[in-house]
CSV table of C-alpha atoms in Angstrom, one decimal:
chain,number,residue,atom,x,y,z
A,1,MET,CA,0.0,0.0,0.0
A,2,GLU,CA,1.4,3.4,-1.0
A,3,HIS,CA,1.0,6.4,1.3
A,4,PRO,CA,1.5,10.1,0.7
A,5,VAL,CA,4.4,11.4,2.6
A,6,GLY,CA,3.8,15.1,2.4
A,7,GLY,CA,2.9,17.4,5.3
A,8,ASN,CA,2.7,16.0,8.8
A,9,GLU,CA,2.7,12.4,7.5
A,10,GLY,CA,6.0,13.0,5.7
A,11,ILE,CA,7.5,14.4,8.9
A,12,LEU,CA,6.3,11.4,10.8
A,13,PHE,CA,7.6,9.0,8.2
A,14,ARG,CA,11.1,10.6,8.1
A,15,GLU,CA,11.3,10.6,11.9
A,16,ILE,CA,10.3,6.9,12.0
A,17,LEU,CA,13.1,6.0,9.6
A,18,GLU,CA,15.7,8.1,11.6
A,19,VAL,CA,14.8,7.0,15.1
A,20,MET,CA,14.2,3.4,14.3
A,21,ASP,CA,17.4,3.1,12.3
A,22,LEU,CA,15.9,0.5,10.0
A,23,GLY,CA,19.2,-0.8,8.6
A,24,GLY,CA,21.1,-1.1,11.9
A,25,GLU,CA,21.1,-3.4,14.9
A,26,PRO,CA,17.9,-3.8,16.8
A,27,ASP,CA,17.6,-1.2,19.6
A,28,ALA,CA,14.6,-2.0,21.7
A,29,SER,CA,15.2,0.9,24.1
A,30,ALA,CA,15.3,3.6,21.4
A,31,ARG,CA,12.3,2.0,19.6
A,32,GLY,CA,10.3,2.0,22.8
A,33,LYS,CA,11.0,5.6,23.5
A,34,PHE,CA,10.1,6.6,20.0
A,35,LEU,CA,6.8,4.7,20.0
A,36,SER,CA,5.9,6.3,23.3
A,37,GLU,CA,6.5,9.7,21.6
A,38,VAL,CA,4.3,8.6,18.7
A,39,CYS,CA,1.7,7.5,21.1
A,40,LYS,CA,1.8,10.9,22.7
A,41,ARG,CA,1.6,12.8,19.4
A,42,LEU,CA,-1.3,10.8,18.2
A,43,GLU,CA,-3.0,11.4,21.5
A,44,ALA,CA,-3.4,7.7,22.1
A,45,ASP,CA,-3.4,6.2,25.6
A,46,VAL,CA,-2.0,2.9,24.5
A,47,LEU,CA,0.0,1.7,21.4
A,48,TYR,CA,0.6,-2.0,21.1
A,49,THR,CA,1.8,-4.5,18.5
A,50,VAL,CA,0.7,-8.1,18.1
A,51,VAL,CA,3.4,-10.3,16.4
A,52,PRO,CA,4.1,-14.0,16.0
A,53,SER,CA,6.4,-15.5,18.7
A,54,GLU,CA,7.6,-18.9,19.6
A,55,GLY,CA,4.6,-21.1,20.3
A,56,GLY,CA,2.0,-18.4,19.7
A,57,TRP,CA,1.7,-14.6,19.7
A,58,SER,CA,3.3,-11.7,21.6
A,59,LYS,CA,1.5,-8.5,22.6
A,60,VAL,CA,3.8,-5.6,23.7
A,61,GLY,CA,2.5,-2.1,24.6
A,62,VAL,CA,3.7,1.4,25.3
A,63,GLY,CA,1.9,4.5,26.6
A,64,PRO,CA,2.8,8.2,26.4
A,65,ASP,CA,4.9,7.8,29.5
A,66,GLY,CA,6.8,4.7,28.5
A,67,ASP,CA,6.7,0.9,28.5
A,68,LEU,CA,3.6,-1.0,29.5
A,69,GLY,CA,5.1,-4.5,29.4
A,70,GLY,CA,3.8,-7.4,27.3
A,71,MET,CA,2.1,-10.8,27.3
A,72,THR,CA,2.0,-14.0,25.2
A,73,PHE,CA,-0.9,-16.2,24.2
A,74,ALA,CA,-1.3,-19.3,22.2
A,75,ARG,CA,-4.1,-18.3,19.8
A,76,LEU,CA,-4.8,-15.0,17.9
A,77,THR,CA,-8.3,-13.7,18.7
A,78,GLY,CA,-10.4,-10.6,18.4
A,79,ILE,CA,-10.0,-7.8,15.9
A,80,ALA,CA,-6.3,-8.6,15.5
A,81,ARG,CA,-7.3,-11.9,14.0
A,82,GLN,CA,-9.7,-10.3,11.6
A,83,VAL,CA,-7.1,-7.7,10.5
A,84,ILE,CA,-4.6,-10.5,9.6
A,85,SER,CA,-7.1,-13.0,8.1
A,86,LYS,CA,-8.9,-10.3,6.0
A,87,ARG,CA,-5.8,-8.1,5.4
A,88,SER,CA,-7.9,-5.1,6.4
A,89,ARG,CA,-7.6,-2.1,8.6
A,90,TYR,CA,-10.0,-1.3,11.4
A,91,LEU,CA,-11.2,2.0,12.8
A,92,GLU,CA,-13.9,2.4,15.5
A,93,ALA,CA,-14.2,6.1,16.4
A,94,HIS,CA,-16.7,5.5,19.2
A,95,ILE,CA,-16.9,2.1,20.7
A,96,VAL,CA,-20.4,1.0,21.5
A,97,GLN,CA,-21.5,-1.8,23.7
A,98,ARG,CA,-22.4,-4.2,20.9
A,99,GLY,CA,-19.6,-3.3,18.6
A,100,ALA,CA,-16.8,-5.6,17.3
A,101,PHE,CA,-14.4,-4.4,20.0
A,102,HIS,CA,-13.9,-6.8,22.9
A,103,ARG,CA,-12.4,-5.3,26.1
A,104,HIS,CA,-10.3,-8.3,27.1
A,105,GLN,CA,-9.2,-9.4,23.6
A,106,ASP,CA,-8.7,-6.1,21.9
A,107,GLY,CA,-8.0,-3.6,24.8
A,108,TRP,CA,-5.2,-3.3,27.3
A,109,PRO,CA,-5.3,-4.4,31.0
A,110,GLY,CA,-6.2,-1.4,33.2
A,111,PHE,CA,-7.4,0.9,30.4
A,112,GLU,CA,-10.9,1.7,29.3
A,113,THR,CA,-11.2,2.1,25.6
A,114,GLY,CA,-13.4,4.7,23.8
A,115,SER,CA,-11.8,4.6,20.3
A,116,TYR,CA,-9.7,2.0,18.5
A,117,ILE,CA,-7.5,1.6,15.5
A,118,ALA,CA,-6.0,-1.6,14.2
A,119,VAL,CA,-3.9,-1.9,11.0
A,120,PRO,CA,-1.8,-4.7,9.5
A,121,MET,CA,2.0,-4.5,9.6
A,122,HIS,CA,2.8,-5.7,6.1
A,123,ARG,CA,5.9,-5.9,4.0
A,124,ARG,CA,6.1,-7.1,0.3
A,125,GLY,CA,2.7,-8.7,0.5
A,126,GLN,CA,3.3,-10.5,3.8
A,127,ILE,CA,1.6,-9.5,7.1
A,128,HIS,CA,4.0,-9.6,10.0
A,129,GLY,CA,1.7,-8.5,12.8
A,130,VAL,CA,-0.9,-5.9,13.8
A,131,LEU,CA,-0.5,-2.3,15.2
A,132,VAL,CA,-3.2,-1.1,17.6
A,133,LEU,CA,-3.9,2.3,19.0
A,134,LEU,CA,-6.3,2.9,21.9
A,135,ARG,CA,-7.9,6.1,23.2
A,136,MET,CA,-9.8,6.4,26.4
A,137,PRO,CA,-13.4,7.4,26.7
A,138,GLY,CA,-14.1,11.1,27.0
A,139,LYS,CA,-11.6,12.1,24.3
A,140,PRO,CA,-12.4,12.8,20.6
A,141,GLY,CA,-12.5,9.6,18.6
A,142,PHE,CA,-9.8,8.6,16.2
A,143,GLY,CA,-10.3,9.8,12.6
A,144,VAL,CA,-9.2,9.0,9.1
A,145,GLU,CA,-6.0,11.1,9.4
A,146,ASP,CA,-5.1,9.1,12.5
A,147,LEU,CA,-5.7,5.9,10.6
A,148,SER,CA,-3.3,7.1,7.8
A,149,ARG,CA,-0.6,7.9,10.3
A,150,ALA,CA,-1.0,4.5,11.9
A,151,GLU,CA,-0.6,2.8,8.6
A,152,ILE,CA,2.7,4.6,7.9
A,153,LEU,CA,4.0,3.6,11.3
A,154,ALA,CA,2.8,0.0,10.8
A,155,ASP,CA,4.7,-0.2,7.5
A,156,ALA,CA,7.9,1.0,9.1
A,157,LEU,CA,7.4,-1.5,12.0
A,158,ALA,CA,7.0,-4.3,9.5
A,159,ILE,CA,10.3,-3.4,7.8
A,160,ARG,CA,11.9,-3.4,11.2
A,161,THR,CA,10.4,-6.7,12.2
A,162,VAL,CA,11.7,-8.3,9.0
A,163,ASN,CA,15.2,-6.9,9.5
A,164,GLU,CA,15.2,-8.1,13.2
A,165,ALA,CA,14.2,-11.6,12.1
A,166,ARG,CA,17.0,-11.7,9.5
A,167,VAL,CA,19.6,-10.5,12.1
A,168,ALA,CA,18.3,-13.1,14.6
A,169,GLU,CA,18.6,-15.9,12.0
A,170,LEU,CA,22.1,-14.8,11.0
A,171,GLN,CA,23.1,-14.8,14.7
A,172,ARG,CA,21.6,-18.2,15.2
A,173,LEU,CA,23.5,-19.6,12.2
A,174,ALA,CA,26.8,-18.0,13.5
A,175,ARG,CA,26.3,-20.0,16.7
A,176,THR,CA,25.3,-23.3,15.2
A,177,ASP,CA,27.2,-26.3,14.0
A,178,GLY,CA,25.9,-27.2,10.6
A,179,LEU,CA,26.3,-31.0,11.0
A,180,THR,CA,24.7,-31.6,14.4
A,181,LEU,CA,22.7,-28.4,14.8
A,182,LEU,CA,24.2,-28.0,18.2
A,183,SER,CA,25.9,-24.8,19.4
A,184,ASN,CA,29.4,-24.5,17.9
A,185,TYR,CA,32.8,-23.7,19.3
A,186,ARG,CA,32.3,-19.9,19.1
A,187,HIS,CA,29.1,-20.0,21.1
A,188,LEU,CA,30.6,-22.5,23.6
A,189,ARG,CA,33.4,-20.0,24.4
A,190,GLU,CA,30.8,-17.3,25.1
A,191,VAL,CA,28.7,-19.4,27.3
A,192,ILE,CA,31.6,-20.9,29.3
A,193,ALA,CA,33.1,-17.4,29.9
A,194,ARG,CA,29.7,-16.1,31.1
A,195,GLU,CA,29.1,-19.1,33.3
A,196,LEU,CA,32.6,-18.8,34.9
A,197,LEU,CA,32.0,-15.1,35.7
A,198,SER,CA,28.8,-16.1,37.4
A,199,ALA,CA,30.4,-18.9,39.3
A,200,GLN,CA,33.2,-16.6,40.5
A,201,ARG,CA,30.7,-14.1,41.7
A,202,LEU,CA,28.5,-16.6,43.5
A,203,VAL,CA,31.3,-18.9,44.6
A,204,GLU,CA,29.8,-22.0,42.9
A,205,PRO,CA,31.3,-24.9,41.1
A,206,VAL,CA,31.1,-25.4,37.4
A,207,SER,CA,32.1,-28.5,35.5
A,208,ILE,CA,32.5,-29.6,31.9
A,209,VAL,CA,32.6,-33.0,30.3
A,210,MET,CA,34.5,-33.4,27.0
A,211,VAL,CA,33.1,-36.3,25.0
A,212,ASP,CA,35.0,-38.0,22.1
A,213,VAL,CA,33.8,-40.8,19.8
A,214,ASP,CA,36.1,-43.8,20.0
A,215,ASN,CA,37.5,-45.1,16.7
A,216,LEU,CA,35.6,-42.8,14.4
A,217,LYS,CA,38.5,-42.8,12.0
A,218,ALA,CA,38.2,-46.5,11.5
A,219,VAL,CA,34.5,-46.1,10.7
A,220,ASN,CA,35.3,-43.4,8.2
A,221,ASN,CA,38.0,-45.6,6.6
A,222,ARG,CA,35.6,-48.6,6.3
A,223,HIS,CA,32.3,-46.8,5.3
A,224,GLY,CA,33.2,-43.3,4.3
A,225,HIS,CA,32.9,-40.0,5.9
A,226,LEU,CA,29.1,-39.8,5.4
A,227,ALA,CA,28.7,-42.7,7.7
A,228,GLY,CA,31.0,-41.0,10.3
A,229,SER,CA,28.9,-37.8,10.0
A,230,GLU,CA,25.7,-39.8,10.7
A,231,ILE,CA,27.2,-41.3,13.8
A,232,LEU,CA,28.0,-37.8,15.1
A,233,ARG,CA,24.4,-36.7,14.4
A,234,ARG,CA,23.1,-39.7,16.3
A,235,LEU,CA,25.5,-39.1,19.2
A,236,ALA,CA,24.3,-35.5,19.4
A,237,ARG,CA,20.7,-36.6,19.8
A,238,VAL,CA,21.6,-39.1,22.5
A,239,LEU,CA,23.6,-36.4,24.4
A,240,GLU,CA,20.6,-34.0,24.2
A,241,LYS,CA,18.4,-36.6,25.8
A,242,THR,CA,20.9,-37.6,28.5
A,243,ILE,CA,21.8,-34.2,30.0
A,244,ARG,CA,19.6,-31.9,32.1
A,245,GLY,CA,17.7,-28.9,30.8
A,246,SER,CA,20.0,-26.6,32.7
A,247,ASP,CA,23.1,-28.0,31.0
A,248,PHE,CA,24.6,-26.7,27.8
A,249,LEU,CA,25.8,-28.9,25.0
A,250,ALA,CA,28.0,-27.9,22.1
A,251,LYS,CA,30.1,-29.4,19.2
A,252,TYR,CA,33.7,-28.7,20.1
A,253,GLY,CA,36.0,-30.3,17.4
A,254,GLY,CA,35.9,-32.8,14.6
A,255,ASP,CA,34.4,-35.6,16.7
A,256,GLU,CA,34.3,-34.0,20.2
A,257,PHE,CA,31.5,-32.5,22.2
A,258,VAL,CA,31.5,-30.5,25.4
A,259,VAL,CA,28.8,-30.5,28.1
A,260,LEU,CA,28.8,-27.5,30.5
A,261,LEU,CA,27.3,-28.4,33.9
A,262,PRO,CA,26.5,-25.3,36.0
A,263,MET,CA,26.5,-25.7,39.8
A,264,THR,CA,28.1,-29.1,39.5
A,265,THR,CA,31.1,-30.5,41.4
A,266,ARG,CA,33.7,-32.8,39.9
A,267,ASP,CA,32.0,-35.8,41.5
A,268,GLY,CA,28.7,-34.8,40.1
A,269,ALA,CA,30.2,-34.3,36.7
A,270,MET,CA,31.9,-37.8,36.8
A,271,ARG,CA,28.4,-39.3,37.4
A,272,VAL,CA,27.0,-37.3,34.5
A,273,ALA,CA,29.9,-38.4,32.3
A,274,GLU,CA,29.3,-42.1,33.2
A,275,ARG,CA,25.7,-41.7,32.4
A,276,ILE,CA,26.7,-40.3,29.0
A,277,ARG,CA,29.1,-43.1,28.3
A,278,GLU,CA,26.5,-45.8,29.1
A,279,ALA,CA,23.9,-44.1,26.9
A,280,VAL,CA,26.2,-43.8,24.0
A,281,ALA,CA,27.2,-47.5,24.2
A,282,ARG,CA,23.6,-48.5,24.5
A,283,ASP,CA,21.9,-46.2,22.0
A,284,VAL,CA,24.3,-45.2,19.3
A,285,VAL,CA,24.5,-47.8,16.6
A,286,GLY,CA,27.2,-48.0,14.0
A,287,PRO,CA,26.8,-48.3,10.2
A,288,THR,CA,26.1,-52.1,10.7
A,289,PRO,CA,24.3,-53.7,13.6
A,290,GLU,CA,27.4,-55.5,14.8
A,291,GLU,CA,29.4,-52.3,15.0
A,292,ARG,CA,28.9,-50.8,18.4
A,293,ILE,CA,29.9,-47.2,19.1
A,294,SER,CA,31.5,-46.0,22.3
A,295,CYS,CA,32.9,-42.8,23.7
A,296,SER,CA,35.5,-41.6,26.1
A,297,CYS,CA,34.9,-38.7,28.5
A,298,GLY,CA,37.2,-36.2,30.2
A,299,VAL,CA,35.9,-34.2,33.2
A,300,ALA,CA,37.2,-30.9,34.6
A,301,SER,CA,35.8,-28.5,37.2
A,302,PHE,CA,36.1,-24.9,38.3
A,303,PRO,CA,38.0,-23.9,40.4
A,304,ASP,CA,40.0,-27.1,41.1
A,305,ASP,CA,41.1,-27.9,37.5
A,306,GLY,CA,40.9,-24.5,35.8
A,307,VAL,CA,39.8,-20.9,36.5
A,308,ASP,CA,39.2,-19.7,32.9
A,309,TYR,CA,38.1,-21.1,29.6
A,310,VAL,CA,41.5,-22.1,28.4
A,311,SER,CA,42.7,-23.8,31.6
A,312,LEU,CA,39.4,-25.6,32.1
A,313,ILE,CA,39.2,-26.9,28.5
A,314,THR,CA,42.9,-27.9,28.7
A,315,ALA,CA,42.3,-29.9,31.9
A,316,ALA,CA,39.3,-31.6,30.3
A,317,ASP,CA,41.3,-32.4,27.2
A,318,ARG,CA,44.1,-34.0,29.4
A,319,ALA,CA,41.5,-36.0,31.2
A,320,LEU,CA,40.1,-37.2,27.9
A,321,TYR,CA,43.6,-38.3,26.9
A,322,ARG,CA,43.8,-40.3,30.0
A,323,ALA,CA,40.6,-42.1,29.2
A,324,LYS,CA,41.8,-42.8,25.7
A,325,GLU,CA,45.1,-44.1,27.0
A,326,GLY,CA,43.3,-46.2,29.5
A,327,GLY,CA,41.6,-48.3,26.8
A,328,ARG,CA,38.7,-46.0,25.6
A,329,ASN,CA,35.1,-46.3,26.6
A,330,LEU,CA,36.1,-44.7,30.0
A,331,VAL,CA,35.6,-41.6,32.1
A,332,ALA,CA,38.6,-39.8,33.6
A,333,ALA,CA,39.4,-36.6,35.5
A,334,PRO,CA,42.7,-34.7,35.2
A,335,PRO,CA,45.8,-36.1,37.0
A,336,GLU,CA,46.4,-34.8,40.5
A,337,ILE,CA,49.5,-32.9,39.3
A,338,ASP,CA,47.3,-30.9,36.8
A,339,ARG,CA,44.9,-29.9,39.6
A,340,ARG,CA,47.8,-28.7,41.8
A,341,ARG,CA,49.1,-26.7,38.8
A,342,ALA,CA,45.7,-25.1,38.3
A,343,ALA,CA,45.5,-24.1,42.0
């Protein structure tokens, strides 16, 4: 939909582009302040957006004086649903008792509504949400000029929503291992560094388990690298099922994985590692039924075995080497001499 951008509408449109910085990084604080200012200029008491979110829909609002918070819900209802399904705009200058407006579905908690605008946020033929303006009873109802301004703002918000989704997807891809779809080495470093800072501040233990597939090179030699890749994917799924929801799992190297265990001592980590070893031996099948897959695990803990990312990973790697040297399909901790050196 094309809109005239002369006069007041043109000023509003240019300010939207400038303040929202549509080509840059998402800035929720600046956007919230700007939307509050728009809310004030349009003499609305509430401005909110309804956009898709994980598992449902998200409703986030602002008023002339700032943020009003947000809420999520599983199903889209009310006038917002009509706006999206019919690709239409909606203006009710004076809400009457038997009108389409529903106080709970279409309003905002704690606000009485006397006038209402809802317009689709669309970009290149696709609708990305709904923009809603509310005005309290006793004030003049919204008019056609207000509706035009709301559509300009909705178009700009749709552009921003698309850009933010693209940025989020690029960030996700930058943190993801393409083979196993787990977090990658780069993301692992960030998470461990953040967890260690928290552990230092709260004086809590943190442990990691480094997991390595035994004899993967032999599988690659016999069956090809595609077979080896499939084993890594299977092992990743088993690890996901074996660890706790609070743990963090990442692909570390060619055939290595790291499990981060917050608030876990070395003894606790050894038990987790043993559970992982048993699950892999039981559930990860090789290219042929008679080929069983096993793994070796090295355990290291903060602060006994390392106090930062490098020292902790190094200690876990040495522990893993001990498990390999001991015959594979084993769990090991760093040698006592390494723990003294870390201290």
